[in-house]
Coordinates of C-alpha atoms (C1' of nucleotides) in Angstrom, one line a residue:
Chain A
X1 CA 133.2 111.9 89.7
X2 CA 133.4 108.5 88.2
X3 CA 133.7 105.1 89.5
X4 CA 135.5 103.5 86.2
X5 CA 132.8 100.9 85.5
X6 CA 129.9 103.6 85.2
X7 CA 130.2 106.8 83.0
X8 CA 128.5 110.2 84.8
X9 CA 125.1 109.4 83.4
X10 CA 124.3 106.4 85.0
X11 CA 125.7 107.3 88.1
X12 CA 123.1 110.0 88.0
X13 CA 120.4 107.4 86.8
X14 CA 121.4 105.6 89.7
X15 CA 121.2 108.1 92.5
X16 CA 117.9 109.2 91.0
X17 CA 116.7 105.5 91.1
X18 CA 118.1 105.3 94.7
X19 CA 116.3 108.9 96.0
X20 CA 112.8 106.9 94.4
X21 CA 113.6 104.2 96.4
X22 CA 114.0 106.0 99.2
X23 CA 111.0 108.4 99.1
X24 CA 108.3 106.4 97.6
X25 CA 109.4 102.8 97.8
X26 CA 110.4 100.1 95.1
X27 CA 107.4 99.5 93.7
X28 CA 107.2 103.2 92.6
X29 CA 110.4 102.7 90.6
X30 CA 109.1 102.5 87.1
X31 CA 111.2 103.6 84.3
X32 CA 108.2 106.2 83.3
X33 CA 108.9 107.5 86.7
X34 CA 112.2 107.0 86.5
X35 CA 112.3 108.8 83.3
X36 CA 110.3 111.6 84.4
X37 CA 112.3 112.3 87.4
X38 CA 115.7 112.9 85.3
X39 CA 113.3 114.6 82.5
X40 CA 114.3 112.2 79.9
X41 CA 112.4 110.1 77.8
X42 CA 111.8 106.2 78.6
X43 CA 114.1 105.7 75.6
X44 CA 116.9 107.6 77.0
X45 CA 117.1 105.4 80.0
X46 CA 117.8 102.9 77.4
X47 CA 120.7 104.1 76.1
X48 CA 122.8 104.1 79.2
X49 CA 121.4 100.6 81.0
X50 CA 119.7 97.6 78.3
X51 CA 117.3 96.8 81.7
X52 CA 115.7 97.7 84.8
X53 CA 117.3 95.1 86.4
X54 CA 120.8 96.5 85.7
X55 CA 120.3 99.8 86.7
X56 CA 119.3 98.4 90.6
X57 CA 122.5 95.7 89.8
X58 CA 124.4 98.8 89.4
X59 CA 122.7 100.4 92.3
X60 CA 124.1 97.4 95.0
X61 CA 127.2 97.0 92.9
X62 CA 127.9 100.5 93.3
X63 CA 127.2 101.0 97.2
X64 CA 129.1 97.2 97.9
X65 CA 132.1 98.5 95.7
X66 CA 132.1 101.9 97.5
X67 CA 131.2 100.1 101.3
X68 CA 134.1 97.5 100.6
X69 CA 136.5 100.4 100.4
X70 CA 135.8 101.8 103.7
X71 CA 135.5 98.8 105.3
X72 CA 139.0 98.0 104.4
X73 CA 140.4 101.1 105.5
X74 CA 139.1 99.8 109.1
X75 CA 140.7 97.0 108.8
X76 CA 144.1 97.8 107.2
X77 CA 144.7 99.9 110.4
X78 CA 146.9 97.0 112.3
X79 CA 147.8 99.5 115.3
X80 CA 144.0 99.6 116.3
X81 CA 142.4 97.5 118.7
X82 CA 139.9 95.1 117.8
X83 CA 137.4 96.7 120.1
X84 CA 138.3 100.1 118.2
X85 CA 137.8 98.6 115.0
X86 CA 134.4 97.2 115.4
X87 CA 133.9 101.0 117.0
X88 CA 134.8 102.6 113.6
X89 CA 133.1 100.1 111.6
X90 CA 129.7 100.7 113.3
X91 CA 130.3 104.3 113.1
X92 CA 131.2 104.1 109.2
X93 CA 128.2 102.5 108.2
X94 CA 125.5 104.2 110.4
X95 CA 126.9 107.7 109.3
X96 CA 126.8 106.3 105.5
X97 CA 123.1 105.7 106.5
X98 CA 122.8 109.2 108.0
X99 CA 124.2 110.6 104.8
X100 CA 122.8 108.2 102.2
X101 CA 118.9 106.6 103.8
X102 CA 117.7 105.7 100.3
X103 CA 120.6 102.7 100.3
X104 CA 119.0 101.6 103.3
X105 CA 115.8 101.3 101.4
X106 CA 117.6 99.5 98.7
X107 CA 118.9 97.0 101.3
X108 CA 115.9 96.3 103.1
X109 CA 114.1 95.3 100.1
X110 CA 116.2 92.2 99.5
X111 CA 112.6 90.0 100.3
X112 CA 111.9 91.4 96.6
X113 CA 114.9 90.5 95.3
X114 CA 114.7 87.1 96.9
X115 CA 113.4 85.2 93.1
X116 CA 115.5 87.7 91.0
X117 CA 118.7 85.6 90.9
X118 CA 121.2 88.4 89.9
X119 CA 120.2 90.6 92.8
X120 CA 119.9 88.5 96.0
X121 CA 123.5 87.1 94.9
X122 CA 124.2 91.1 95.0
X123 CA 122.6 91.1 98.7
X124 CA 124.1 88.2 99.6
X125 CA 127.8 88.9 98.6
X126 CA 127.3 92.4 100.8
X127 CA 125.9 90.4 104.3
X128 CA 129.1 87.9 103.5
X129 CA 131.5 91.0 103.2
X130 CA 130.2 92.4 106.5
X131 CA 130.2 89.4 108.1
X132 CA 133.9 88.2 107.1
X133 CA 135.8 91.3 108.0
X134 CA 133.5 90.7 111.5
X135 CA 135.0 87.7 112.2
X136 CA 138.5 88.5 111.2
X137 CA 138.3 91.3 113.9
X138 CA 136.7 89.0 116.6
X139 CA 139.4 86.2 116.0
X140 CA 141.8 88.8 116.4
X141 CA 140.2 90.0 119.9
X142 CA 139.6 86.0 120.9
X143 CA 143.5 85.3 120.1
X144 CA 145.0 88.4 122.1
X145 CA 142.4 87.8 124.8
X146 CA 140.3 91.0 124.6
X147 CA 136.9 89.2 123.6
X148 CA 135.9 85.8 125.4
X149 CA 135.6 82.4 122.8
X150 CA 133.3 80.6 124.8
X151 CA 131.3 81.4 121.6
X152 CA 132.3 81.0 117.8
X153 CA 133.4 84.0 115.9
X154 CA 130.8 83.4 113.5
X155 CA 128.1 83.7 116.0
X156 CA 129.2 86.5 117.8
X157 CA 129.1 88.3 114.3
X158 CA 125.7 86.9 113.5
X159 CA 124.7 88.6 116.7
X160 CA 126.9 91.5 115.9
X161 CA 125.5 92.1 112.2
X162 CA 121.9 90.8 113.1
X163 CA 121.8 94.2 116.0
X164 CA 122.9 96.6 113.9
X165 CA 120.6 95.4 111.1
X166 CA 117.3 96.2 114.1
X167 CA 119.0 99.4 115.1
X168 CA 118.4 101.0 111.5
X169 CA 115.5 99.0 110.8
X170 CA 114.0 100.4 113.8
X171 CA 115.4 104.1 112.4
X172 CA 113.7 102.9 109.3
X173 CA 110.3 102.6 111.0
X174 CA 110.6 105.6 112.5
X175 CA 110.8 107.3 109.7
X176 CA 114.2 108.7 110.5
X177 CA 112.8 110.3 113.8
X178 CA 115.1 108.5 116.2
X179 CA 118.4 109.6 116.7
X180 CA 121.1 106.8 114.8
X181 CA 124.3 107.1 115.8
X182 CA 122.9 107.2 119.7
X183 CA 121.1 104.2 119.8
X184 CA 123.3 102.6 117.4
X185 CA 126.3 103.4 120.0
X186 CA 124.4 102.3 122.6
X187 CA 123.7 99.0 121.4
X188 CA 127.2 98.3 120.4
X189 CA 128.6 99.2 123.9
X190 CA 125.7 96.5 124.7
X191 CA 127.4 94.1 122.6
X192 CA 130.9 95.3 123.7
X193 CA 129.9 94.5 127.5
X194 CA 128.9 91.0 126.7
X195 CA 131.6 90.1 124.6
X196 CA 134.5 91.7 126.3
X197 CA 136.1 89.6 128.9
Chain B
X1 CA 90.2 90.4 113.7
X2 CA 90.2 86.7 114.8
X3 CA 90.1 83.2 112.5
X4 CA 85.9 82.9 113.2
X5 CA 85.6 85.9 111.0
X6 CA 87.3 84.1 108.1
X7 CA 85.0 81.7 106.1
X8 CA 86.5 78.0 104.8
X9 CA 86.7 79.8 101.5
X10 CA 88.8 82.8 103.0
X11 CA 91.0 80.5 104.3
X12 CA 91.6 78.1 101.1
X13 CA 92.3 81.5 99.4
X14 CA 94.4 82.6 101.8
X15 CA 96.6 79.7 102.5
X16 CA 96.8 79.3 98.4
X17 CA 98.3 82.2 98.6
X18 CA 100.4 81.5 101.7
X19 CA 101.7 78.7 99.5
X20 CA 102.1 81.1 96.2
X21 CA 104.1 83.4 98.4
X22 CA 106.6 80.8 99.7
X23 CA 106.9 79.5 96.7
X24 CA 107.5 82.3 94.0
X25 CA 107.8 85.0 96.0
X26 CA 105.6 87.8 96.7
X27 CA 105.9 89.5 93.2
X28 CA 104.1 86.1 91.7
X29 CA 101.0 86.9 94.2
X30 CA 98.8 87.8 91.2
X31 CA 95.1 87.3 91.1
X32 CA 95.4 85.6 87.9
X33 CA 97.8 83.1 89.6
X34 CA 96.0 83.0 92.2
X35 CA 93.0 81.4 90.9
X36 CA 94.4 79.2 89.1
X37 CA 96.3 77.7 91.7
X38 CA 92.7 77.6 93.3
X39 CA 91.2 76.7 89.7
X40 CA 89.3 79.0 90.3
X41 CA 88.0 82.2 87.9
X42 CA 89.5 85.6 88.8
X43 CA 86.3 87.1 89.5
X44 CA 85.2 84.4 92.0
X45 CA 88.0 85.4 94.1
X46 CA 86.3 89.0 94.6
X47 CA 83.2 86.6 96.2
X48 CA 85.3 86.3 98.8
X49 CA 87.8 89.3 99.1
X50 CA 86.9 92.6 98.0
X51 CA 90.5 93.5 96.9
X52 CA 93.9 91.7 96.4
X53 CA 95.0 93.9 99.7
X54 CA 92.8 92.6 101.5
X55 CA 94.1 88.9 101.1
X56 CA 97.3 90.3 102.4
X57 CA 95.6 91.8 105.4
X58 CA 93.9 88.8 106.2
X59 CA 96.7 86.7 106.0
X60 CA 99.0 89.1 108.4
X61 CA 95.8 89.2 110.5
X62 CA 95.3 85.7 110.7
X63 CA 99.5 85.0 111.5
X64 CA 99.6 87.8 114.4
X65 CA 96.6 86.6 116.0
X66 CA 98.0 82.9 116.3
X67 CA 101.4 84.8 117.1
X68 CA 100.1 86.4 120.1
X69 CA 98.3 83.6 121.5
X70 CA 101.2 81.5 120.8
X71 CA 103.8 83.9 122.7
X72 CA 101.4 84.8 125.4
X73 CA 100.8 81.0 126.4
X74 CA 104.5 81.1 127.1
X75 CA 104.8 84.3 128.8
X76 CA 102.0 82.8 131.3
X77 CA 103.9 80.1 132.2
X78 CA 105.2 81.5 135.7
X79 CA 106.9 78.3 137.0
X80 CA 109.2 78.6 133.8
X81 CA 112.3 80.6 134.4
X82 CA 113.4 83.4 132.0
X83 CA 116.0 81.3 130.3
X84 CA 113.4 78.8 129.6
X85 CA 111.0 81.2 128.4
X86 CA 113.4 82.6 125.9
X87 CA 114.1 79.5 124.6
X88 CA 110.3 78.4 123.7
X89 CA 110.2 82.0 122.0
X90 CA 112.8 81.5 119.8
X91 CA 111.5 77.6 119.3
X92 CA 108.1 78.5 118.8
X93 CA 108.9 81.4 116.5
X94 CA 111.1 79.0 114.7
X95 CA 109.2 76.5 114.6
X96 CA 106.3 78.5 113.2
X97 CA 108.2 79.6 110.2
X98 CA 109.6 76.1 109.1
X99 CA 106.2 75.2 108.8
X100 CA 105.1 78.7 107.2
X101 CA 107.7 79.7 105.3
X102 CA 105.2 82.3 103.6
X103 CA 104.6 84.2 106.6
X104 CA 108.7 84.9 106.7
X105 CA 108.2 86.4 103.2
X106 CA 106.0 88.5 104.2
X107 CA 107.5 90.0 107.5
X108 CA 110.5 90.9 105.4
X109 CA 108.8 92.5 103.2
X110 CA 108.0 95.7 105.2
X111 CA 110.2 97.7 102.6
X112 CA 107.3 96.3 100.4
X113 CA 104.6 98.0 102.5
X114 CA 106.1 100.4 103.3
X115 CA 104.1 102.9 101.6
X116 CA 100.8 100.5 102.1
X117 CA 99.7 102.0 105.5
X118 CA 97.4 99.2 106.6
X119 CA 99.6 96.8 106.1
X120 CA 103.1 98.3 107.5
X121 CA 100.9 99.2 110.3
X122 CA 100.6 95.4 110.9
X123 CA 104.4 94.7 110.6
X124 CA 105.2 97.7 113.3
X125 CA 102.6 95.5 115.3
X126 CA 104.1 92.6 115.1
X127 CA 107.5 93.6 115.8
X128 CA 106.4 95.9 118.9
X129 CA 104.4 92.8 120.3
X130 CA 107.6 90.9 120.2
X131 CA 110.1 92.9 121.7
X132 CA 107.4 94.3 124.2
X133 CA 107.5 90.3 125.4
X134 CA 111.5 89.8 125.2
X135 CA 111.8 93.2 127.2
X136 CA 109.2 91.8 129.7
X137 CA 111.1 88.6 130.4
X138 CA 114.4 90.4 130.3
X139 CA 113.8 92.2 133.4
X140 CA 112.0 89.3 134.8
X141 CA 115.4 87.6 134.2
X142 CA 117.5 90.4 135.9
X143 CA 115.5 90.7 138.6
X144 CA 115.6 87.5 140.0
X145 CA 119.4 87.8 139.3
X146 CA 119.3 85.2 136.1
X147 CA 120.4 88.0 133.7
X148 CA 122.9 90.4 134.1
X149 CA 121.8 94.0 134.4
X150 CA 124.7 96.2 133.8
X151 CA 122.9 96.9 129.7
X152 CA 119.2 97.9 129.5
X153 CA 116.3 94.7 129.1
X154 CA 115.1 97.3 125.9
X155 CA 119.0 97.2 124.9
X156 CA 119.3 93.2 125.2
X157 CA 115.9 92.2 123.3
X158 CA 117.2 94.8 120.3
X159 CA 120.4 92.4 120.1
X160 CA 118.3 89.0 120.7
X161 CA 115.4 90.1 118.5
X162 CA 118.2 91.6 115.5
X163 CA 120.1 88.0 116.2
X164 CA 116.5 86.2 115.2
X165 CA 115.8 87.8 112.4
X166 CA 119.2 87.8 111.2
X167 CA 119.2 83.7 111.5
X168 CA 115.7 83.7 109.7
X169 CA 117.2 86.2 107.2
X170 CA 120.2 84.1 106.4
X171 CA 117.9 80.9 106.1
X172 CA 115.9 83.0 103.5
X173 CA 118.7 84.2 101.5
X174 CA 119.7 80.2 101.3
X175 CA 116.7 79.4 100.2
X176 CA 115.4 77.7 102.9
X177 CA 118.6 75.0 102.6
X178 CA 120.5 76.0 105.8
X179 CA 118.7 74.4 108.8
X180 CA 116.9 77.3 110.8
X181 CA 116.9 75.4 114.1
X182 CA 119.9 74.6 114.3
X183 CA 121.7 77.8 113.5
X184 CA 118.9 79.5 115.9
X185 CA 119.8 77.6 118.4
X186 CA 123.2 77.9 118.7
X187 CA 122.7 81.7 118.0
X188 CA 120.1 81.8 121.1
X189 CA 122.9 79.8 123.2
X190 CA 125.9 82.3 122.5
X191 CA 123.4 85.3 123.1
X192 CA 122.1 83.4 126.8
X193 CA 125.9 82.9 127.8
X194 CA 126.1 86.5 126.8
X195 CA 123.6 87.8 129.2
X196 CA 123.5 85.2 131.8
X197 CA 125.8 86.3 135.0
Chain C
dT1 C1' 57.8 72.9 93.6
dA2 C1' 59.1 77.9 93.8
dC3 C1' 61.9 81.1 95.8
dT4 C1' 66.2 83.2 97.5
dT5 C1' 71.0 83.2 98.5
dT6 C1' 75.5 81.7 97.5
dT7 C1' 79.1 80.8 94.5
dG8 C1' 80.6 80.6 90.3
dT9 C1' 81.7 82.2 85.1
dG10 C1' 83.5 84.7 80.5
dA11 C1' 84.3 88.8 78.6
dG12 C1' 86.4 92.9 78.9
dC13 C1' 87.7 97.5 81.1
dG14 C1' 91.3 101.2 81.8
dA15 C1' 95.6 101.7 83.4
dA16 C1' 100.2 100.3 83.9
dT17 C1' 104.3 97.6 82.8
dA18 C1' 109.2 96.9 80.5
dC19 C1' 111.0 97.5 76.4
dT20 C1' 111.6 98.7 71.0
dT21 C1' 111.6 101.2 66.8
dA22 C1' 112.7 104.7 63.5
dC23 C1' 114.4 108.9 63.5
dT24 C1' 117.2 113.4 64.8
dA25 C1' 120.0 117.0 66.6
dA26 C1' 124.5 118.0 68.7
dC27 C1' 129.1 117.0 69.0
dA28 C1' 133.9 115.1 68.0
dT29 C1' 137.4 113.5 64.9
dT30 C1' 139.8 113.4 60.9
Chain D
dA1 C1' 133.6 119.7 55.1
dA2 C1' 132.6 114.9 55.7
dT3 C1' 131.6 111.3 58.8
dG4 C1' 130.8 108.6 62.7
dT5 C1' 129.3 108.7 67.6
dT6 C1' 126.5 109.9 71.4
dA7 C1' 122.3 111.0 73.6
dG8 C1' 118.1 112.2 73.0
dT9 C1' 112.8 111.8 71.2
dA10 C1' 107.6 110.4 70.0
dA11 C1' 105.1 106.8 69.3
dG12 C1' 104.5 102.7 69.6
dT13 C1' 104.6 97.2 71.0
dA14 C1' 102.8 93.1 73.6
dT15 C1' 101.6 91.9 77.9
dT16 C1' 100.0 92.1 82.5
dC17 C1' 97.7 94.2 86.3
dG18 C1' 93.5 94.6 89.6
dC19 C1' 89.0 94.7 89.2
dT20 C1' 83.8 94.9 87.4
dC21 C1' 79.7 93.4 85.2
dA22 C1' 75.8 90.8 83.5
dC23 C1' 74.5 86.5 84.0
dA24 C1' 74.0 81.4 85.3
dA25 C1' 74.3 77.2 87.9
dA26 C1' 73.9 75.2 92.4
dA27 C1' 72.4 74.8 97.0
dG28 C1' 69.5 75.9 100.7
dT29 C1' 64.8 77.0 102.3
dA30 C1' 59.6 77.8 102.2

DNA sequence: TACTTTTGTGAGCGAATACTTACTAACATT
DNA sequence: AATGTTAGTAAGTATTCGCTCACAAAAGTA
């Protein structure tokens, strides 16, 4: 498997970097650890990224590249209703969550990222994905009259992103104990209710 | 904990810090840094603090316990209706990190501390105290008929507490240039005609 | 004045950090 | 067979990290 902008190797860099992430937190990803968890030398990491940095740019350019795809999949299907849409896009990401937590990990730490120009850009383009194809769907509820507009499209998706953001935070804290997709559906028929006319 | 048990000193240190934080971000919290900002040596910090850790803890400390009296003023306030009461939240919160911009830094950092078990500890304390309040006044709110009660008050303070700490988030990521009260109020007004029969 | 406590210092410790260098073995192409 | 490319290594570099120690000035107290 290769995504054309990254050979094998660093896709397997990458996912190594990512499982860190995931089970001992950013600060534990070194490139000694790094290293020692592909058994390779420090040196070798060299040869396949010329930083640290780009090997977690590649990291969120990978996952955006790979979450913009399915995204538009939801959205290219013109026969579904808006409400069915937002459905599937919950349901997308929470099971890419289920099958992938480290990327989680890697998204919550954008309070690190924060100074490191190159990388909050990369956080920041992601939440701006989300939130566009969010308010292209609720326009589209608000003109055929499925959602109310007493309240902006942007704001409604604020709200929108903003809950699903807790609901996997809160899986976060739980240390994956709480069930996901239940709470997550739960909260979005929540947000359904109050949005739906 | 409470602010009697921190010393003037503790507290220079710990708002030099504060300041540090907000400014560089948490990555350029060093001791060295530190004391200079305080012109100060490295080792006279450890007159005061026994560990860099622990001028984290006291700072978290020192922000929940003016958090809780904050919020809990409000909560008292019984001739105040729920609607009301929400609002002062958000305010106050709001309000709180305009002024302490630091403190934003390091809630969102729980990725961070994530592995630092004091200290995550302190964020899961944090966040329960808040949405233990919200649920509270949800079902204040839906009892006396204010709110609607067709979704769960533990449902509804997921989506208003997510919708706060997307605005803050968003604010962050702007680097502090989009105007915080603003966009959380007009988030807090879509989420009130949203849950208000 | 004589003492005790508090608050400071400079020098330096061991460990960790991201990254570089000179070199090599395996492989592919011609 | 000759040659260039790829992917690896051991052993560094310079720098930073949190933190400690022996000691001294300053401030409070008898």
């Amino acid at each position: 498997m290769n995504t054309a902008q990254f050979t094998d190797r660093q896709i397997e860099i990458m996912e190594a970097a990512t499982l860190r992430i995931d089970k001992y937190g950013i600060q534990e990803l070194t490139i000694k650890n790094l290293a020692a968890d592909l058994t390779l030398s420090e040196a070798a990491l060299y040869r396949h990224f010329n930083s640290k940095n780009s090997i977690m740019l590649g990291l969120l350019s990978y996952f955006i590249f790979e979450m913009k795809d399915r995204i538009k999949t939801i959205i290219l299907k013109e026969n579904k209703t808006p409400t069915e849409q937002l459905k599937e896009i919950f349901s997308s990401q929470l099971n890419t969550f289920l099958k992938k937590p480290a990327i989680v990990s890697v998204i919550f730490s954008e309070g690190i990222f924060q100074f490191n120009k190159e990388l909050s850009e990369m956080v920041s383009t992601m939440m701006d994905l989300m939130q566009t194809h969010l308010v292209s769907i609720i326009k589209k509820g608000q003109d055929d009259g499925t959602f109310q507009d007493l309240i902006s499209s942007a704001t409604i998706s604020t709200i929108i992103l903003g809950s699903m953001r807790m609901t996997v935070l809160k899986w976060k804290l739980s240390g994956h104990k709480s069930d996901l997709i239940k709470d997550g559906n739960t909260v979005l028929k929540g947000l359904l209710k109050m949005i739906e006319k």
